[in-house]
Structure formats: C-alpha cells, structure tokens
PDB file of N, CA and C in Angstrom:
ATOM      1  N   UNK A   1      74.184  77.556 126.976  1.00 57.00           N
ATOM      2  CA  UNK A   1      74.891  76.948 125.870  1.00 57.00           C
ATOM      3  C   UNK A   1      76.382  77.223 126.025  1.00 57.00           C
ATOM      4  N   UNK A   2      77.195  76.207 125.846  1.00 60.00           N
ATOM      5  CA  UNK A   2      78.637  76.345 125.948  1.00 60.00           C
ATOM      6  C   UNK A   2      79.221  76.611 124.575  1.00 60.00           C
ATOM      7  N   UNK A   3      79.937  77.726 124.477  1.00 57.00           N
ATOM      8  CA  UNK A   3      80.608  78.045 123.213  1.00 57.00           C
ATOM      9  C   UNK A   3      81.986  77.413 123.202  1.00 57.00           C
ATOM     10  N   UNK A   4      82.382  76.850 122.076  1.00 58.00           N
ATOM     11  CA  UNK A   4      83.726  76.270 122.008  1.00 58.00           C
ATOM     12  C   UNK A   4      84.777  77.374 121.957  1.00 58.00           C
ATOM     13  N   UNK A   5      85.921  77.082 122.490  1.00 54.00           N
ATOM     14  CA  UNK A   5      87.045  78.011 122.374  1.00 54.00           C
ATOM     15  C   UNK A   5      87.706  77.729 121.040  1.00 54.00           C
ATOM     16  N   UNK A   6      87.731  78.749 120.206  1.00 56.00           N
ATOM     17  CA  UNK A   6      88.321  78.601 118.879  1.00 56.00           C
ATOM     18  C   UNK A   6      89.611  79.403 118.830  1.00 56.00           C
ATOM     19  N   UNK A   7      90.677  78.744 118.535  1.00 57.00           N
ATOM     20  CA  UNK A   7      91.958  79.418 118.423  1.00 57.00           C
ATOM     21  C   UNK A   7      92.323  79.478 116.936  1.00 57.00           C
ATOM     22  N   UNK A   8      92.450  80.681 116.447  1.00 58.00           N
ATOM     23  CA  UNK A   8      92.780  80.880 115.047  1.00 58.00           C
ATOM     24  C   UNK A   8      94.012  81.741 114.952  1.00 58.00           C
ATOM     25  N   UNK A   9      94.515  81.838 113.747  1.00 73.00           N
ATOM     26  CA  UNK A   9      95.630  82.734 113.497  1.00 73.00           C
ATOM     27  C   UNK A   9      95.193  84.165 113.736  1.00 73.00           C
ATOM     28  N   UNK A  10      96.159  85.014 113.865  1.00 88.00           N
ATOM     29  CA  UNK A  10      95.870  86.430 114.040  1.00 88.00           C
ATOM     30  C   UNK A  10      95.301  87.028 112.770  1.00 88.00           C
ATOM     31  N   UNK A  11      94.466  88.031 112.960  1.00 88.00           N
ATOM     32  CA  UNK A  11      93.935  88.806 111.851  1.00 88.00           C
ATOM     33  C   UNK A  11      94.709  90.117 111.873  1.00 88.00           C
ATOM     34  N   UNK A  12      95.696  90.205 111.042  1.00 88.00           N
ATOM     35  CA  UNK A  12      96.583  91.361 111.065  1.00 88.00           C
ATOM     36  C   UNK A  12      96.538  92.116 109.742  1.00 88.00           C
ATOM     37  N   UNK A  13      96.589  93.438 109.851  1.00 91.00           N
ATOM     38  CA  UNK A  13      96.631  94.306 108.684  1.00 91.00           C
ATOM     39  C   UNK A  13      97.991  94.152 108.011  1.00 91.00           C
ATOM     40  N   UNK A  14      97.976  94.061 106.700  1.00 93.00           N
ATOM     41  CA  UNK A  14      99.213  93.993 105.925  1.00 93.00           C
ATOM     42  C   UNK A  14      99.280  95.202 105.010  1.00 93.00           C
ATOM     43  N   UNK A  15     100.463  95.701 104.791  1.00 93.00           N
ATOM     44  CA  UNK A  15     100.663  96.898 103.985  1.00 93.00           C
ATOM     45  C   UNK A  15     100.038  96.769 102.593  1.00 93.00           C
ATOM     46  N   UNK A  16     100.018  95.566 102.054  1.00 96.00           N
ATOM     47  CA  UNK A  16      99.465  95.383 100.702  1.00 96.00           C
ATOM     48  C   UNK A  16      97.944  95.554 100.665  1.00 96.00           C
ATOM     49  N   UNK A  17      97.289  95.632 101.822  1.00 95.00           N
ATOM     50  CA  UNK A  17      95.854  95.884 101.850  1.00 95.00           C
ATOM     51  C   UNK A  17      95.513  97.362 101.646  1.00 95.00           C
ATOM     52  N   UNK A  18      96.510  98.230 101.811  1.00 95.00           N
ATOM     53  CA  UNK A  18      96.273  99.662 101.645  1.00 95.00           C
ATOM     54  C   UNK A  18      95.742  99.963 100.254  1.00 95.00           C
ATOM     55  N   UNK A  19      94.735 100.832 100.220  1.00 94.00           N
ATOM     56  CA  UNK A  19      94.242 101.318  98.927  1.00 94.00           C
ATOM     57  C   UNK A  19      94.755 102.734  98.679  1.00 94.00           C
ATOM     58  N   UNK A  20      95.523 103.249  99.640  1.00 96.00           N
ATOM     59  CA  UNK A  20      96.172 104.564  99.559  1.00 96.00           C
ATOM     60  C   UNK A  20      95.165 105.711  99.579  1.00 96.00           C
ATOM     61  N   UNK A  21      94.069 105.486 100.282  1.00 96.00           N
ATOM     62  CA  UNK A  21      93.103 106.540 100.606  1.00 96.00           C
ATOM     63  C   UNK A  21      93.070 106.527 102.132  1.00 96.00           C
ATOM     64  N   UNK A  22      93.706 107.519 102.725  1.00 96.00           N
ATOM     65  CA  UNK A  22      94.002 107.475 104.150  1.00 96.00           C
ATOM     66  C   UNK A  22      92.791 107.169 105.032  1.00 96.00           C
ATOM     67  N   UNK A  23      91.684 107.878 104.845  1.00 96.00           N
ATOM     68  CA  UNK A  23      90.551 107.665 105.753  1.00 96.00           C
ATOM     69  C   UNK A  23      89.932 106.270 105.583  1.00 96.00           C
ATOM     70  N   UNK A  24      89.979 105.729 104.392  1.00 96.00           N
ATOM     71  CA  UNK A  24      89.462 104.366 104.175  1.00 96.00           C
ATOM     72  C   UNK A  24      90.438 103.336 104.756  1.00 96.00           C
ATOM     73  N   UNK A  25      91.736 103.538 104.535  1.00 97.00           N
ATOM     74  CA  UNK A  25      92.732 102.618 105.103  1.00 97.00           C
ATOM     75  C   UNK A  25      92.673 102.596 106.623  1.00 97.00           C
ATOM     76  N   UNK A  26      92.470 103.752 107.238  1.00 97.00           N
ATOM     77  CA  UNK A  26      92.367 103.818 108.700  1.00 97.00           C
ATOM     78  C   UNK A  26      91.167 103.006 109.175  1.00 97.00           C
ATOM     79  N   UNK A  27      90.043 103.143 108.485  1.00 97.00           N
ATOM     80  CA  UNK A  27      88.854 102.379 108.883  1.00 97.00           C
ATOM     81  C   UNK A  27      89.047 100.884 108.656  1.00 97.00           C
ATOM     82  N   UNK A  28      89.689 100.516 107.552  1.00 96.00           N
ATOM     83  CA  UNK A  28      89.965  99.092 107.321  1.00 96.00           C
ATOM     84  C   UNK A  28      90.840  98.533 108.441  1.00 96.00           C
ATOM     85  N   UNK A  29      91.866  99.282 108.834  1.00 96.00           N
ATOM     86  CA  UNK A  29      92.746  98.835 109.921  1.00 96.00           C
ATOM     87  C   UNK A  29      91.945  98.669 111.212  1.00 96.00           C
ATOM     88  N   UNK A  30      91.021  99.588 111.476  1.00 96.00           N
ATOM     89  CA  UNK A  30      90.194  99.505 112.680  1.00 96.00           C
ATOM     90  C   UNK A  30      89.337  98.238 112.659  1.00 96.00           C
ATOM     91  N   UNK A  31      88.785  97.910 111.495  1.00 95.00           N
ATOM     92  CA  UNK A  31      87.999  96.681 111.381  1.00 95.00           C
ATOM     93  C   UNK A  31      88.852  95.447 111.681  1.00 95.00           C
ATOM     94  N   UNK A  32      90.081  95.428 111.165  1.00 94.00           N
ATOM     95  CA  UNK A  32      90.997  94.320 111.445  1.00 94.00           C
ATOM     96  C   UNK A  32      91.292  94.245 112.939  1.00 94.00           C
ATOM     97  N   UNK A  33      91.531  95.408 113.573  1.00 95.00           N
ATOM     98  CA  UNK A  33      91.822  95.437 115.008  1.00 95.00           C
ATOM     99  C   UNK A  33      90.651  94.883 115.822  1.00 95.00           C
ATOM    100  N   UNK A  34      89.446  95.249 115.427  1.00 94.00           N
ATOM    101  CA  UNK A  34      88.266  94.773 116.148  1.00 94.00           C
ATOM    102  C   UNK A  34      88.075  93.270 115.964  1.00 94.00           C
ATOM    103  N   UNK A  35      88.314  92.781 114.759  1.00 92.00           N
ATOM    104  CA  UNK A  35      88.204  91.339 114.513  1.00 92.00           C
ATOM    105  C   UNK A  35      89.262  90.579 115.316  1.00 92.00           C
ATOM    106  N   UNK A  36      90.471  91.130 115.384  1.00 93.00           N
ATOM    107  CA  UNK A  36      91.530  90.505 116.173  1.00 93.00           C
ATOM    108  C   UNK A  36      91.143  90.468 117.649  1.00 93.00           C
ATOM    109  N   UNK A  37      90.557  91.555 118.131  1.00 92.00           N
ATOM    110  CA  UNK A  37      90.116  91.603 119.527  1.00 92.00           C
ATOM    111  C   UNK A  37      89.071  90.518 119.797  1.00 92.00           C
ATOM    112  N   UNK A  38      88.159  90.299 118.843  1.00 91.00           N
ATOM    113  CA  UNK A  38      87.157  89.246 119.006  1.00 91.00           C
ATOM    114  C   UNK A  38      87.817  87.880 119.124  1.00 91.00           C
ATOM    115  N   UNK A  39      88.842  87.641 118.319  1.00 89.00           N
ATOM    116  CA  UNK A  39      89.552  86.357 118.422  1.00 89.00           C
ATOM    117  C   UNK A  39      90.217  86.206 119.784  1.00 89.00           C
ATOM    118  N   UNK A  40      90.817  87.284 120.266  1.00 90.00           N
ATOM    119  CA  UNK A  40      91.483  87.226 121.567  1.00 90.00           C
ATOM    120  C   UNK A  40      90.474  86.971 122.678  1.00 90.00           C
ATOM    121  N   UNK A  41      89.357  87.650 122.629  1.00 90.00           N
ATOM    122  CA  UNK A  41      88.311  87.464 123.635  1.00 90.00           C
ATOM    123  C   UNK A  41      87.785  86.035 123.591  1.00 90.00           C
ATOM    124  N   UNK A  42      87.670  85.471 122.409  1.00 88.00           N
ATOM    125  CA  UNK A  42      87.156  84.113 122.271  1.00 88.00           C
ATOM    126  C   UNK A  42      88.080  83.079 122.910  1.00 88.00           C
ATOM    127  N   UNK A  43      89.296  83.462 123.206  1.00 87.00           N
ATOM    128  CA  UNK A  43      90.243  82.545 123.841  1.00 87.00           C
ATOM    129  C   UNK A  43      90.174  82.580 125.371  1.00 87.00           C
ATOM    130  N   UNK A  44      89.360  83.466 125.917  1.00 87.00           N
ATOM    131  CA  UNK A  44      89.250  83.536 127.379  1.00 87.00           C
ATOM    132  C   UNK A  44      88.680  82.239 127.926  1.00 87.00           C
ATOM    133  N   UNK A  45      89.222  81.796 129.038  1.00 87.00           N
ATOM    134  CA  UNK A  45      88.762  80.546 129.642  1.00 87.00           C
ATOM    135  C   UNK A  45      87.479  80.728 130.437  1.00 87.00           C
ATOM    136  N   UNK A  46      87.285  81.906 130.999  1.00 90.00           N
ATOM    137  CA  UNK A  46      86.074  82.189 131.769  1.00 90.00           C
ATOM    138  C   UNK A  46      84.916  82.376 130.783  1.00 90.00           C
ATOM    139  N   UNK A  47      84.051  81.357 130.688  1.00 90.00           N
ATOM    140  CA  UNK A  47      82.982  81.356 129.684  1.00 90.00           C
ATOM    141  C   UNK A  47      82.044  82.545 129.827  1.00 90.00           C
ATOM    142  N   UNK A  48      81.679  82.879 131.046  1.00 92.00           N
ATOM    143  CA  UNK A  48      80.756  83.994 131.254  1.00 92.00           C
ATOM    144  C   UNK A  48      81.367  85.310 130.778  1.00 92.00           C
ATOM    145  N   UNK A  49      82.616  85.520 131.136  1.00 92.00           N
ATOM    146  CA  UNK A  49      83.311  86.739 130.709  1.00 92.00           C
ATOM    147  C   UNK A  49      83.495  86.741 129.191  1.00 92.00           C
ATOM    148  N   UNK A  50      83.845  85.588 128.642  1.00 92.00           N
ATOM    149  CA  UNK A  50      84.038  85.455 127.191  1.00 92.00           C
ATOM    150  C   UNK A  50      82.748  85.809 126.456  1.00 92.00           C
ATOM    151  N   UNK A  51      81.632  85.236 126.889  1.00 93.00           N
ATOM    152  CA  UNK A  51      80.351  85.490 126.227  1.00 93.00           C
ATOM    153  C   UNK A  51      79.979  86.967 126.288  1.00 93.00           C
ATOM    154  N   UNK A  52      80.142  87.564 127.461  1.00 95.00           N
ATOM    155  CA  UNK A  52      79.805  88.980 127.642  1.00 95.00           C
ATOM    156  C   UNK A  52      80.673  89.866 126.754  1.00 95.00           C
ATOM    157  N   UNK A  53      81.961  89.622 126.758  1.00 93.00           N
ATOM    158  CA  UNK A  53      82.873  90.450 125.966  1.00 93.00           C
ATOM    159  C   UNK A  53      82.697  90.221 124.470  1.00 93.00           C
ATOM    160  N   UNK A  54      82.396  88.988 124.067  1.00 93.00           N
ATOM    161  CA  UNK A  54      82.148  88.722 122.644  1.00 93.00           C
ATOM    162  C   UNK A  54      80.903  89.462 122.157  1.00 93.00           C
ATOM    163  N   UNK A  55      79.853  89.448 122.959  1.00 95.00           N
ATOM    164  CA  UNK A  55      78.637  90.185 122.578  1.00 95.00           C
ATOM    165  C   UNK A  55      78.960  91.660 122.390  1.00 95.00           C
ATOM    166  N   UNK A  56      79.746  92.204 123.279  1.00 96.00           N
ATOM    167  CA  UNK A  56      80.107  93.613 123.240  1.00 96.00           C
ATOM    168  C   UNK A  56      80.941  93.938 121.995  1.00 96.00           C
ATOM    169  N   UNK A  57      81.989  93.184 121.751  1.00 95.00           N
ATOM    170  CA  UNK A  57      82.875  93.480 120.617  1.00 95.00           C
ATOM    171  C   UNK A  57      82.169  93.232 119.285  1.00 95.00           C
ATOM    172  N   UNK A  58      81.352  92.204 119.211  1.00 93.00           N
ATOM    173  CA  UNK A  58      80.628  91.928 117.959  1.00 93.00           C
ATOM    174  C   UNK A  58      79.610  93.028 117.679  1.00 93.00           C
ATOM    175  N   UNK A  59      78.953  93.509 118.724  1.00 96.00           N
ATOM    176  CA  UNK A  59      78.024  94.619 118.557  1.00 96.00           C
ATOM    177  C   UNK A  59      78.747  95.853 118.030  1.00 96.00           C
ATOM    178  N   UNK A  60      79.884  96.172 118.618  1.00 96.00           N
ATOM    179  CA  UNK A  60      80.686  97.316 118.165  1.00 96.00           C
ATOM    180  C   UNK A  60      81.176  97.109 116.734  1.00 96.00           C
ATOM    181  N   UNK A  61      81.592  95.900 116.420  1.00 94.00           N
ATOM    182  CA  UNK A  61      82.078  95.589 115.077  1.00 94.00           C
ATOM    183  C   UNK A  61      80.967  95.766 114.041  1.00 94.00           C
ATOM    184  N   UNK A  62      79.777  95.311 114.348  1.00 94.00           N
ATOM    185  CA  UNK A  62      78.655  95.468 113.416  1.00 94.00           C
ATOM    186  C   UNK A  62      78.307  96.943 113.203  1.00 94.00           C
ATOM    187  N   UNK A  63      78.272  97.717 114.276  1.00 96.00           N
ATOM    188  CA  UNK A  63      77.971  99.145 114.149  1.00 96.00           C
ATOM    189  C   UNK A  63      79.053  99.861 113.338  1.00 96.00           C
ATOM    190  N   UNK A  64      80.316  99.547 113.631  1.00 97.00           N
ATOM    191  CA  UNK A  64      81.417 100.206 112.932  1.00 97.00           C
ATOM    192  C   UNK A  64      81.426  99.809 111.454  1.00 97.00           C
ATOM    193  N   UNK A  65      81.090  98.577 111.159  1.00 96.00           N
ATOM    194  CA  UNK A  65      81.036  98.117 109.770  1.00 96.00           C
ATOM    195  C   UNK A  65      80.003  98.907 108.984  1.00 96.00           C
ATOM    196  N   UNK A  66      78.840  99.144 109.562  1.00 96.00           N
ATOM    197  CA  UNK A  66      77.804  99.941 108.890  1.00 96.00           C
ATOM    198  C   UNK A  66      78.306 101.348 108.602  1.00 96.00           C
ATOM    199  N   UNK A  67      78.968 101.947 109.573  1.00 97.00           N
ATOM    200  CA  UNK A  67      79.521 103.294 109.396  1.00 97.00           C
ATOM    201  C   UNK A  67      80.565 103.284 108.292  1.00 97.00           C
ATOM    202  N   UNK A  68      81.442 102.302 108.343  1.00 97.00           N
ATOM    203  CA  UNK A  68      82.503 102.207 107.328  1.00 97.00           C
ATOM    204  C   UNK A  68      81.922 102.022 105.927  1.00 97.00           C
ATOM    205  N   UNK A  69      80.958 101.135 105.788  1.00 97.00           N
ATOM    206  CA  UNK A  69      80.352 100.918 104.469  1.00 97.00           C
ATOM    207  C   UNK A  69      79.755 102.210 103.925  1.00 97.00           C
ATOM    208  N   UNK A  70      79.110 102.991 104.781  1.00 97.00           N
ATOM    209  CA  UNK A  70      78.542 104.269 104.342  1.00 97.00           C
ATOM    210  C   UNK A  70      79.645 105.215 103.875  1.00 97.00           C
ATOM    211  N   UNK A  71      80.730 105.300 104.629  1.00 97.00           N
ATOM    212  CA  UNK A  71      81.855 106.158 104.240  1.00 97.00           C
ATOM    213  C   UNK A  71      82.468 105.694 102.917  1.00 97.00           C
ATOM    214  N   UNK A  72      82.677 104.391 102.817  1.00 96.00           N
ATOM    215  CA  UNK A  72      83.309 103.834 101.621  1.00 96.00           C
ATOM    216  C   UNK A  72      82.435 104.056 100.387  1.00 96.00           C
ATOM    217  N   UNK A  73      81.139 103.842 100.525  1.00 97.00           N
ATOM    218  CA  UNK A  73      80.234 104.029  99.391  1.00 97.00           C
ATOM    219  C   UNK A  73      80.156 105.502  98.983  1.00 97.00           C
ATOM    220  N   UNK A  74      80.163 106.403  99.962  1.00 97.00           N
ATOM    221  CA  UNK A  74      80.149 107.831  99.643  1.00 97.00           C
ATOM    222  C   UNK A  74      81.416 108.216  98.876  1.00 97.00           C
ATOM    223  N   UNK A  75      82.552 107.700  99.334  1.00 97.00           N
ATOM    224  CA  UNK A  75      83.813 107.983  98.653  1.00 97.00           C
ATOM    225  C   UNK A  75      83.797 107.430  97.226  1.00 97.00           C
ATOM    226  N   UNK A  76      83.336 106.201  97.059  1.00 97.00           N
ATOM    227  CA  UNK A  76      83.285 105.592  95.731  1.00 97.00           C
ATOM    228  C   UNK A  76      82.384 106.393  94.794  1.00 97.00           C
ATOM    229  N   UNK A  77      81.279 106.912  95.338  1.00 97.00           N
ATOM    230  CA  UNK A  77      80.382 107.732  94.524  1.00 97.00           C
ATOM    231  C   UNK A  77      81.082 109.025  94.111  1.00 97.00           C
ATOM    232  N   UNK A  78      81.806 109.644  95.046  1.00 97.00           N
ATOM    233  CA  UNK A  78      82.520 110.894  94.779  1.00 97.00           C
ATOM    234  C   UNK A  78      83.551 110.750  93.658  1.00 97.00           C
ATOM    235  N   UNK A  79      84.216 109.594  93.614  1.00 96.00           N
ATOM    236  CA  UNK A  79      85.268 109.403  92.604  1.00 96.00           C
ATOM    237  C   UNK A  79      84.746 108.731  91.336  1.00 96.00           C
ATOM    238  N   UNK A  80      83.450 108.437  91.306  1.00 97.00           N
ATOM    239  CA  UNK A  80      82.874 107.793  90.129  1.00 97.00           C
ATOM    240  C   UNK A  80      83.349 106.368  89.943  1.00 97.00           C
ATOM    241  N   UNK A  81      83.465 105.647  91.051  1.00 96.00           N
ATOM    242  CA  UNK A  81      83.921 104.251  91.011  1.00 96.00           C
ATOM    243  C   UNK A  81      83.003 103.449  90.086  1.00 96.00           C
ATOM    244  N   UNK A  82      83.568 102.814  89.061  1.00 96.00           N
ATOM    245  CA  UNK A  82      82.734 102.164  88.044  1.00 96.00           C
ATOM    246  C   UNK A  82      81.927 100.958  88.529  1.00 96.00           C
ATOM    247  N   UNK A  83      82.344 100.322  89.597  1.00 96.00           N
ATOM    248  CA  UNK A  83      81.641  99.131  90.082  1.00 96.00           C
ATOM    249  C   UNK A  83      80.924  99.399  91.406  1.00 96.00           C
ATOM    250  N   UNK A  84      80.485 100.644  91.598  1.00 96.00           N
ATOM    251  CA  UNK A  84      79.831 101.022  92.848  1.00 96.00           C
ATOM    252  C   UNK A  84      78.593 100.178  93.126  1.00 96.00           C
ATOM    253  N   UNK A  85      77.736  99.991  92.147  1.00 96.00           N
ATOM    254  CA  UNK A  85      76.512  99.217  92.368  1.00 96.00           C
ATOM    255  C   UNK A  85      76.829  97.795  92.828  1.00 96.00           C
ATOM    256  N   UNK A  86      77.821  97.180  92.208  1.00 96.00           N
ATOM    257  CA  UNK A  86      78.229  95.827  92.597  1.00 96.00           C
ATOM    258  C   UNK A  86      78.784  95.834  94.022  1.00 96.00           C
ATOM    259  N   UNK A  87      79.571  96.848  94.353  1.00 93.00           N
ATOM    260  CA  UNK A  87      80.172  96.928  95.686  1.00 93.00           C
ATOM    261  C   UNK A  87      79.090  97.119  96.761  1.00 93.00           C
ATOM    262  N   UNK A  88      78.059  97.896  96.443  1.00 95.00           N
ATOM    263  CA  UNK A  88      76.954  98.082  97.374  1.00 95.00           C
ATOM    264  C   UNK A  88      76.253  96.743  97.630  1.00 95.00           C
ATOM    265  N   UNK A  89      76.087  95.956  96.597  1.00 95.00           N
ATOM    266  CA  UNK A  89      75.491  94.620  96.760  1.00 95.00           C
ATOM    267  C   UNK A  89      76.365  93.745  97.646  1.00 95.00           C
ATOM    268  N   UNK A  90      77.687  93.812  97.437  1.00 93.00           N
ATOM    269  CA  UNK A  90      78.601  93.048  98.297  1.00 93.00           C
ATOM    270  C   UNK A  90      78.431  93.460  99.755  1.00 93.00           C
ATOM    271  N   UNK A  91      78.352  94.746 100.013  1.00 93.00           N
ATOM    272  CA  UNK A  91      78.167  95.223 101.381  1.00 93.00           C
ATOM    273  C   UNK A  91      76.858  94.718 101.972  1.00 93.00           C
ATOM    274  N   UNK A  92      75.786  94.760 101.198  1.00 92.00           N
ATOM    275  CA  UNK A  92      74.490  94.292 101.701  1.00 92.00           C
ATOM    276  C   UNK A  92      74.533  92.803 102.028  1.00 92.00           C
ATOM    277  N   UNK A  93      75.276  92.039 101.242  1.00 93.00           N
ATOM    278  CA  UNK A  93      75.370  90.590 101.472  1.00 93.00           C
ATOM    279  C   UNK A  93      76.236  90.256 102.671  1.00 93.00           C
ATOM    280  N   UNK A  94      77.070  91.181 103.083  1.00 86.00           N
ATOM    281  CA  UNK A  94      77.896  90.947 104.275  1.00 86.00           C
ATOM    282  C   UNK A  94      77.051  91.141 105.499  1.00 86.00           C
TER     283      UNK A  94
END
C-alpha cells in the first residue's frame, strides 16, 4: 500500500501551553517533539524508509503517551483536581 506524503505545518510548543508544572510541561513538550518528528518522517521520499520510521516513531509516541497520561493523572489526583474523572475519560478516548 502506498501512503500519501502529507505536508503539514509544524507542530511546535508555544509558551502559552505551559501549565507551570515543570514535569508535566516537559512531558507535553516531548509529545510535541515526537509529533513533529512524525510529520518530518512522513515527508521522506523513500517510501520504505518512511513507512519503517513512521511505525517506529508512532510506536514510541503511543508508549510515551500512556506513560504521560499516568503521570498526569497521578499529579491531578495529588492536587485534588476537580475534573479528574472527566480528564481520565478524555485520556481513554484518545
């Protein structure tokens, strides 16, 4: 199967995304970096290399997302975040 080359804008972290909780902000930035890397890989002209690298980065992104969600939910529980149950549902739907 031939995957189309999709060229999109960059996925860049912006200062206004900070929630001012250092360990959570660092993980959010890492997620943005990984998503940006996926976009860059998707622009490769060599289809075989593109497919291989996309599988790799998407796998890493999915694993890191699970880790991040666990960290974020633990933090929200620690601070008594009032919408924790709703946020957990959002994570499950992602």
